[in-house]
Each structure stands twice: as structure tokens, then as C-alpha cells.
Short mmCIF file of C-alpha atoms in Angstrom, two decimals:
data_model
loop_
_atom_site.label_atom_id
_atom_site.label_comp_id
_atom_site.label_asym_id
_atom_site.label_seq_id
_atom_site.Cartn_x
_atom_site.Cartn_y
_atom_site.Cartn_z
CA MET A 1 -20.01 11.25 2.89
CA VAL A 2 -21.21 14.81 3.44
CA PRO A 3 -23.11 15.13 0.12
CA TYR A 4 -24.58 11.64 0.65
CA PHE A 5 -26.03 12.52 4.05
CA GLN A 6 -27.23 15.89 2.79
CA ALA A 7 -29.14 14.04 0.08
CA ASN A 8 -30.48 11.52 2.62
CA PRO A 9 -31.26 13.48 5.81
CA GLY A 10 -32.34 11.40 8.81
CA ILE A 11 -31.19 8.07 7.33
CA SER A 12 -30.38 5.36 9.86
CA ALA A 13 -26.82 4.15 10.41
CA ALA A 14 -27.69 0.59 9.39
CA GLU A 15 -29.27 1.67 6.10
CA ALA A 16 -26.45 4.10 5.28
CA ALA A 17 -23.79 1.50 6.09
CA SER A 18 -25.50 -1.01 3.80
CA GLU A 19 -25.63 1.47 0.90
CA LEU A 20 -22.04 2.64 1.42
CA GLY A 21 -20.70 -0.90 1.68
CA VAL A 22 -19.24 -0.68 5.19
CA THR A 23 -20.14 -2.01 8.63
CA THR A 24 -22.20 0.11 11.01
CA LYS A 25 -19.24 0.23 13.40
CA GLN A 26 -16.96 1.55 10.64
CA LEU A 27 -19.55 4.14 9.63
CA MET A 28 -19.85 5.45 13.20
CA THR A 29 -16.05 5.64 13.45
CA ASP A 30 -15.91 7.62 10.19
CA LEU A 31 -18.63 9.99 11.38
CA ASN A 32 -16.69 10.68 14.57
CA GLN A 33 -13.63 11.47 12.46
CA LEU A 34 -15.69 13.69 10.15
CA TRP A 35 -16.24 16.03 13.10
CA MET A 36 -12.54 16.93 12.88
CA CYS A 37 -12.68 18.01 9.21
CA GLY A 38 -13.39 21.47 7.91
CA LEU A 39 -11.95 24.71 6.58
CA PRO A 40 -8.45 26.11 7.30
CA GLY A 41 -8.44 27.72 10.70
CA TYR A 42 -10.28 24.67 12.01
CA GLY A 43 -12.10 26.61 14.72
CA PRO A 44 -15.57 25.70 16.01
CA GLY A 45 -17.24 27.63 13.20
CA ASP A 46 -15.08 26.07 10.51
CA LEU A 47 -15.53 22.37 11.23
CA ILE A 48 -18.17 20.17 9.66
CA ASP A 49 -21.04 19.68 12.10
CA LEU A 50 -23.55 16.87 12.21
CA SER A 51 -26.09 15.20 14.42
CA PHE A 52 -25.94 11.42 14.39
CA SER A 53 -26.90 8.27 16.18
CA GLU A 54 -27.65 4.76 15.00
CA GLU A 55 -31.27 5.86 14.41
CA SER A 56 -30.65 9.07 12.46
CA ILE A 57 -27.82 10.96 10.75
CA GLU A 58 -28.05 14.57 9.59
CA VAL A 59 -25.44 17.14 8.48
CA THR A 60 -26.04 20.56 10.06
CA PHE A 61 -23.01 22.38 8.59
CA SER A 62 -21.29 21.15 5.42
CA ALA A 63 -18.31 23.60 5.32
CA GLY A 64 -19.03 23.95 1.60
CA ILE A 65 -18.77 20.26 0.75
CA ASP A 66 -22.12 20.14 -1.00
CA ARG A 67 -21.19 17.83 -3.85
CA PRO A 68 -18.86 14.85 -4.31
CA LEU A 69 -15.20 15.70 -4.80
CA ARG A 70 -13.91 15.68 -8.37
CA LEU A 71 -10.15 15.39 -8.77
CA THR A 72 -8.28 16.89 -11.69
CA ALA A 73 -5.85 14.59 -13.51
CA THR A 74 -2.93 16.35 -11.78
CA GLU A 75 -4.51 16.02 -8.34
CA ALA A 76 -5.34 12.36 -8.86
CA THR A 77 -1.82 11.61 -10.07
CA ALA A 78 -0.29 13.36 -7.07
CA LEU A 79 -2.58 11.42 -4.74
CA LEU A 80 -1.66 8.12 -6.39
CA VAL A 81 2.07 8.86 -6.09
CA ALA A 82 1.65 9.72 -2.41
CA LEU A 83 -0.42 6.61 -1.72
CA ARG A 84 2.08 4.33 -3.43
CA SER A 85 4.94 5.93 -1.51
CA ILE A 86 3.19 5.45 1.83
CA ALA A 87 2.08 1.92 0.98
CA ASP A 88 5.72 0.94 0.39
CA LEU A 89 6.78 2.13 3.86
CA PRO A 90 6.38 -0.54 6.57
CA GLY A 91 3.71 0.21 9.14
CA MET A 92 2.55 3.60 7.86
CA VAL A 93 -0.81 2.30 6.59
CA ASP A 94 -2.68 -0.95 6.17
CA PRO A 95 -1.32 -2.09 2.75
CA SER A 96 -4.64 -3.69 1.79
CA ALA A 97 -6.53 -0.44 2.45
CA ALA A 98 -3.94 1.61 0.57
CA HIS A 99 -4.04 -0.63 -2.51
CA SER A 100 -7.85 -0.66 -2.43
CA ALA A 101 -7.83 3.16 -2.48
CA ILE A 102 -5.30 3.15 -5.33
CA ALA A 103 -7.51 0.83 -7.39
CA LYS A 104 -10.59 3.01 -6.81
CA ILE A 105 -8.77 6.20 -7.81
CA GLU A 106 -7.37 4.56 -10.95
CA SER A 107 -10.88 3.38 -11.88
CA ALA A 108 -12.25 6.89 -11.34
CA ILE A 109 -9.53 8.40 -13.54
CA SER A 110 -10.19 5.94 -16.38
CA GLY A 111 -13.96 6.36 -16.08
CA ARG A 112 -14.60 2.63 -16.12
CA GLU A 113 -14.38 -0.21 -13.68
CA PHE A 114 -11.07 -2.08 -13.70
CA THR A 115 -11.53 -5.60 -15.09
CA GLY A 116 -7.90 -6.76 -15.46
CA PRO A 117 -6.00 -9.06 -13.11
CA VAL A 118 -5.94 -7.88 -9.52
CA VAL A 119 -2.43 -7.30 -8.16
CA PRO A 120 -2.44 -8.49 -4.55
CA ALA A 121 -1.35 -6.06 -1.85
CA PRO A 122 2.14 -6.76 -0.51
CA VAL A 123 2.24 -9.05 2.51
CA GLU A 124 3.07 -7.08 5.61
CA ALA A 125 5.85 -8.43 7.82
CA PRO A 126 4.40 -10.17 10.92
CA ALA A 127 6.36 -7.89 13.26
CA VAL A 128 4.97 -4.76 11.55
CA SER A 129 1.39 -6.09 11.74
CA THR A 130 1.89 -6.78 15.45
CA VAL A 131 3.17 -3.25 16.04
CA ARG A 132 0.16 -1.70 14.28
CA SER A 133 -2.20 -3.97 16.23
CA ALA A 134 -0.62 -2.98 19.54
CA LEU A 135 -0.96 0.70 18.66
CA GLU A 136 -4.63 0.29 17.75
CA ARG A 137 -5.36 -1.68 20.94
CA ASP A 138 -3.10 0.48 23.14
CA HIS A 139 -1.04 -2.52 24.31
CA ALA A 140 2.62 -2.81 25.31
CA LEU A 141 5.10 -4.66 23.09
CA ARG A 142 8.09 -6.92 23.56
CA LEU A 143 10.60 -6.29 20.76
CA VAL A 144 13.64 -8.12 19.46
CA TYR A 145 15.46 -5.26 17.74
CA TYR A 146 18.65 -4.89 15.68
CA SER A 147 20.50 -1.65 16.41
CA ALA A 148 22.66 -0.78 13.40
CA SER A 149 24.65 1.90 15.24
CA ARG A 150 25.79 -0.61 17.88
CA ASP A 151 25.62 -3.74 15.67
CA VAL A 152 23.75 -5.68 18.37
CA VAL A 153 20.38 -7.38 18.77
CA SER A 154 18.53 -6.62 22.00
CA GLU A 155 15.20 -7.48 23.62
CA ARG A 156 13.13 -4.88 25.41
CA VAL A 157 9.58 -4.01 26.46
CA VAL A 158 8.18 -0.74 25.11
CA ASP A 159 5.01 1.32 25.36
CA PRO A 160 4.02 2.35 21.79
CA ILE A 161 3.18 6.00 21.15
CA ARG A 162 2.89 6.43 17.37
CA ILE A 163 4.43 5.52 14.00
CA VAL A 164 6.42 8.36 12.43
CA LEU A 165 8.27 8.97 9.17
CA VAL A 166 11.88 10.20 9.52
CA ASP A 167 14.30 10.50 6.58
CA ASN A 168 12.10 8.28 4.37
CA ASN A 169 12.03 5.44 6.91
CA SER A 170 9.14 4.48 9.18
CA TYR A 171 9.78 4.19 12.90
CA LEU A 172 7.86 3.16 15.99
CA GLN A 173 8.10 5.96 18.53
CA ALA A 174 7.79 4.36 21.95
CA TRP A 175 8.70 4.66 25.61
CA CYS A 176 11.48 2.16 26.27
CA ARG A 177 11.16 0.77 29.80
CA GLN A 178 14.77 -0.38 29.76
CA ALA A 179 16.22 3.03 28.78
CA GLU A 180 13.47 4.96 30.62
CA GLY A 181 13.08 7.32 27.70
CA VAL A 182 11.43 7.80 24.31
CA ARG A 183 13.20 5.91 21.53
CA LEU A 184 12.72 5.32 17.80
CA PHE A 185 12.66 1.76 16.45
CA ARG A 186 12.99 1.43 12.70
CA LEU A 187 10.25 -0.96 11.63
CA ASP A 188 12.31 -2.94 9.13
CA ARG A 189 14.85 -3.67 11.90
CA ILE A 190 12.33 -5.15 14.33
CA GLU A 191 13.09 -8.87 14.10
CA GLU A 192 10.27 -10.01 16.38
CA ALA A 193 7.33 -8.25 18.04
CA THR A 194 4.98 -9.69 20.64
CA GLU A 195 1.85 -7.85 21.73
CA LEU A 196 1.53 -8.09 25.51
CA ASP A 197 -1.73 -8.49 27.39
CA GLU A 198 -1.18 -5.27 29.33
CA PRO A 199 -1.96 -1.65 28.52
CA ALA A 200 0.72 0.67 27.18
CA ARG A 201 1.61 3.28 29.78
CA PRO A 202 4.03 5.85 28.35
CA PRO A 203 4.43 8.96 30.54
CA ALA A 204 1.85 11.58 29.64
CA GLU A 205 4.47 14.18 28.70
CA ALA A 206 6.23 11.71 26.37
CA ALA A 207 2.99 10.79 24.59
CA ALA A 208 2.02 14.45 24.19
CA ASP A 209 5.38 15.56 22.74
CA GLU A 210 5.17 14.60 19.06
CA THR A 211 8.78 15.69 18.36
CA SER A 212 10.32 13.70 21.21
CA ALA A 213 13.26 11.55 20.06
CA LEU A 214 12.75 12.44 16.38
CA ASP A 215 16.42 13.41 16.21
CA LEU A 216 17.99 10.07 15.31
CA PHE A 217 21.39 11.08 16.65
CA VAL A 218 21.20 12.75 20.05
CA ASP A 219 24.33 14.77 20.84
CA GLY A 220 24.61 13.55 24.43
CA PRO A 221 27.84 14.11 26.40
CA ALA A 222 27.89 10.46 27.50
CA VAL A 223 28.29 9.28 23.88
CA PRO A 224 31.89 9.16 22.51
CA LEU A 225 32.83 12.03 20.19
CA ALA A 226 35.04 11.54 17.11
CA ARG A 227 37.13 14.45 15.79
CA LEU A 228 37.63 14.25 12.04
CA LEU A 229 39.46 16.08 9.26
CA ILE A 230 37.47 15.89 6.04
CA ARG A 231 39.17 16.56 2.72
CA ALA A 232 37.66 19.40 0.67
CA ASP A 233 36.32 17.09 -2.04
CA TYR A 234 34.66 14.90 0.61
CA GLY A 235 32.43 17.67 1.99
CA TRP A 236 29.38 15.63 0.97
CA VAL A 237 29.81 13.39 4.02
CA LEU A 238 28.58 16.26 6.19
CA GLU A 239 25.20 15.98 4.46
CA GLN A 240 25.03 12.19 4.65
CA TYR A 241 26.08 11.65 8.27
CA PRO A 242 25.23 13.39 11.59
CA MET A 243 28.38 15.51 11.77
CA HIS A 244 28.89 19.00 13.18
CA LYS A 245 31.32 21.31 11.39
CA VAL A 246 33.89 22.93 13.69
CA THR A 247 36.12 24.91 11.32
CA THR A 248 37.25 25.16 7.69
CA HIS A 249 40.98 25.17 6.79
CA PRO A 250 42.49 27.45 4.11
CA ASP A 251 42.86 24.46 1.76
CA GLY A 252 39.13 23.69 2.06
CA GLY A 253 39.54 20.84 4.53
CA ILE A 254 36.87 20.68 7.21
CA GLU A 255 37.24 19.73 10.84
CA ALA A 256 34.07 18.13 12.20
CA THR A 257 32.81 16.02 15.10
CA MET A 258 30.49 13.03 15.18
CA ARG A 259 29.01 11.03 18.04
CA PHE A 260 29.21 7.24 17.79
CA ALA A 261 27.90 4.33 19.81
CA THR A 262 30.64 1.69 19.45
CA LEU A 263 34.32 1.91 18.51
CA ASP A 264 34.13 -1.06 16.13
CA TRP A 265 31.23 0.40 14.14
CA MET A 266 32.84 3.85 13.84
CA ALA A 267 36.19 2.39 12.72
CA ARG A 268 34.45 0.41 9.95
CA LEU A 269 32.59 3.52 8.80
CA LEU A 270 35.72 5.66 8.63
CA LEU A 271 37.72 3.05 6.74
CA GLY A 272 35.06 3.19 4.04
CA PHE A 273 35.96 6.84 3.35
CA GLY A 274 39.54 5.92 2.41
CA SER A 275 41.91 8.89 2.45
CA GLY A 276 39.03 11.37 2.32
CA VAL A 277 38.61 11.44 6.10
CA THR A 278 41.41 11.47 8.70
CA VAL A 279 40.77 10.63 12.35
CA LEU A 280 42.10 13.22 14.81
CA GLY A 281 40.70 11.70 18.00
CA PRO A 282 39.96 10.24 20.41
CA PRO A 283 43.18 8.16 20.67
CA GLU A 284 41.35 4.84 20.95
CA LEU A 285 39.54 5.52 17.66
CA VAL A 286 42.83 6.50 15.95
CA THR A 287 44.34 3.22 17.17
CA ALA A 288 41.35 1.17 16.03
CA VAL A 289 41.47 2.67 12.51
CA ARG A 290 45.26 2.24 12.30
CA ASP A 291 45.08 -1.39 13.45
CA ARG A 292 42.32 -2.23 10.98
CA SER A 293 44.18 -0.47 8.16
CA GLY A 294 47.37 -2.33 9.02
CA ALA A 295 45.60 -5.68 9.09
CA ALA A 296 44.00 -4.99 5.70
CA LEU A 297 47.34 -3.90 4.17
CA SER A 298 49.05 -7.00 5.52
CA ALA A 299 46.38 -9.19 3.94
CA TYR A 300 46.83 -7.45 0.58
CA SER A 301 50.62 -7.76 0.83
CA ALA A 302 50.30 -11.48 1.50
CA LEU A 303 48.15 -11.87 -1.59
CA ALA A 304 50.64 -9.89 -3.68
CA ALA A 305 53.52 -12.04 -2.40
CA ASP A 306 51.65 -15.19 -3.35
CA ALA A 307 51.08 -13.79 -6.82
CA GLY A 308 54.76 -12.82 -7.12
CA SER A 309 54.01 -9.34 -8.43
CA ALA A 310 54.38 -5.81 -7.10
CA ALA A 311 51.32 -3.79 -6.27
CA VAL A 312 50.43 -0.60 -4.46
CA PHE A 313 47.43 -0.67 -2.13
CA PRO A 314 46.18 2.70 -0.82
CA LEU A 315 43.87 2.53 2.17
CA ASN A 316 42.74 5.45 4.29
CA GLY A 317 45.77 7.53 3.39
CA LEU A 318 48.27 4.66 3.90
CA GLU A 319 50.29 2.99 1.18
CA GLU A 320 52.09 -0.33 1.10
CA VAL A 321 54.14 -1.70 -1.76
CA GLY A 322 54.05 -5.43 -2.36
CA PRO A 323 57.27 -7.35 -3.09
CA ALA A 324 58.58 -7.52 -6.62
#
């Protein structure tokens, strides 16, 4: 845009919009955003400066952008990879806009206009489209949300703040009126979203704090704490789950702690580690894991008895031998 307006000083917004293939409203929005671009440091003397209205547009400081950008093959490839990655994440960008940009960059790289079949942009989930609309219009939302940590579906009203990327998943960061705090809602777990006809009103300090609630697992004292003994060859679980190492034993075993929301969910998780992780506490979690292990072993024993053969079934450090 900068080289274009330098080559056409004083052009009207309507004429420029027509030549650039956008609406006048979109052009004025882009010009307002252009004010925030410039050189590293981004102080008043580094930012692009321009004078514009619907009657006349003129660049007064170009920050060195005096000719159209030319990407190297490496730069264009990196940009395409980044665009495709973002386009595949729910809610991060408008998928139609992202795929349009991808097509234009690919055409620029090849040096000719693409004439093959057009691959349609992926259809965005209705709930995700509603979330993006509410953010753009600054409206509150009613969500039906599945919480994986508690294995429950709940309904709540939230005040959207922004969409963020955490651990390669996109989340809505919002003020939850029910919890009276900032929460993250993973976009692919929002089952329904309804945009309300009322303005979003998150507390000013919550909206201003961009890092608020970005820790997916808050180590709050009100949340139950599991004490675990992790076998040396299972140390990888510390990198995959929100655990805190307490001490390391001479044999390489690791004692660690982990907060959990519901007993049932935590017991299922621990059973999946087999004998690699032993539960040390709390007592109710030890009981839950033991009961589930016993029920599973009984089911296997019944199957072995029906088959009339002996079998050994290890499960979470336990062994049971089926009848001969």
C-alpha cells in the first residue's frame, strides 16, 4: 500500500479502493492499521506516517518501504507454511481470507496466475464463527462447553477478551461470569455458542493482562493434589503432563505431584500408565485406582475362565493368573 500511495499522492479513498479491489470501508480500516507499522523500536519517529481522509490520501513518512515487497523463495515458503498452520487452527483467522492469501502467494511464486481447480476453504464450525463474530462486535457469549479435565458439559455466559494459541491449540480467553475469573475455552470443545445482544464487559485489568489464565493447569490449593512415584523409564510423563518433580530416588524413580479436577478422570489417566506410575496419595485416589484395577482384572479372569486357559494379566503393577 505504501508504494502505491507514494506513486499516487492525493488520490481519493473511493478511487484507490476501486483500483485495489476493496471497499472504501476496508481501505480506511487498513490505513488506520498502517499507522501502527514501522521500523523496530516502533517509536513515533519509526512508524509509517500518512495523512488521509476519504477525499485525499498521502504518505508523509514511508519508513523505507518505497517499493513493493519481493519475497525470496525461502521467505515465501516460510510464509506459506505459517499461513497453512494458522488456517488449520480453529478461530485463529478467517479461513477464507487465509486461503485467499495462500493462493496469491503461490501465484506470485510461480510467476503466473493460477488456472487450476480452486480448492474451497474449509468450512468453519458454526460455534467458532460465532465466537469470532462476538469478538469483532464486542458482544457477550453463551457457551455450551465440554471440559475434558472434569469430563462434564456445562453452560455459561462469558465476556470474550481474545483468541490465543497455547500448546498448538486455539482457545478463547474470556471472563467467565460463573467462575468470576478469566478462563480459557478450547475452541474445538465449544459445542454451542450463542452471541448475546449485550456488550462484553470483562474487568479492565483482566482485558489488559494478556498472560492471564494462559497457564492451563493452575496450581491452586483448592484443587486435589496427587502424589505419584514414576519409574525411571517413564520420566517422559513429566514432559507430557502438568506434573511437578519433588525428588529423585537412587534407582532413578521420580516422586512428583499433579493437580486434578475429578477423581474418576485422574484414576483413568493413571491406569493408562500401567506399572510405570504408582499412586502414593491421597488415599481416595489410591482406592479408586485399586478398585478399577481389581474390576479390570476380574473381567479378564472371567474371560480366561470361559476360554478354559491360563493367562497372566499385568495391570498397573498388579498380576492375576487365570485358572488352568
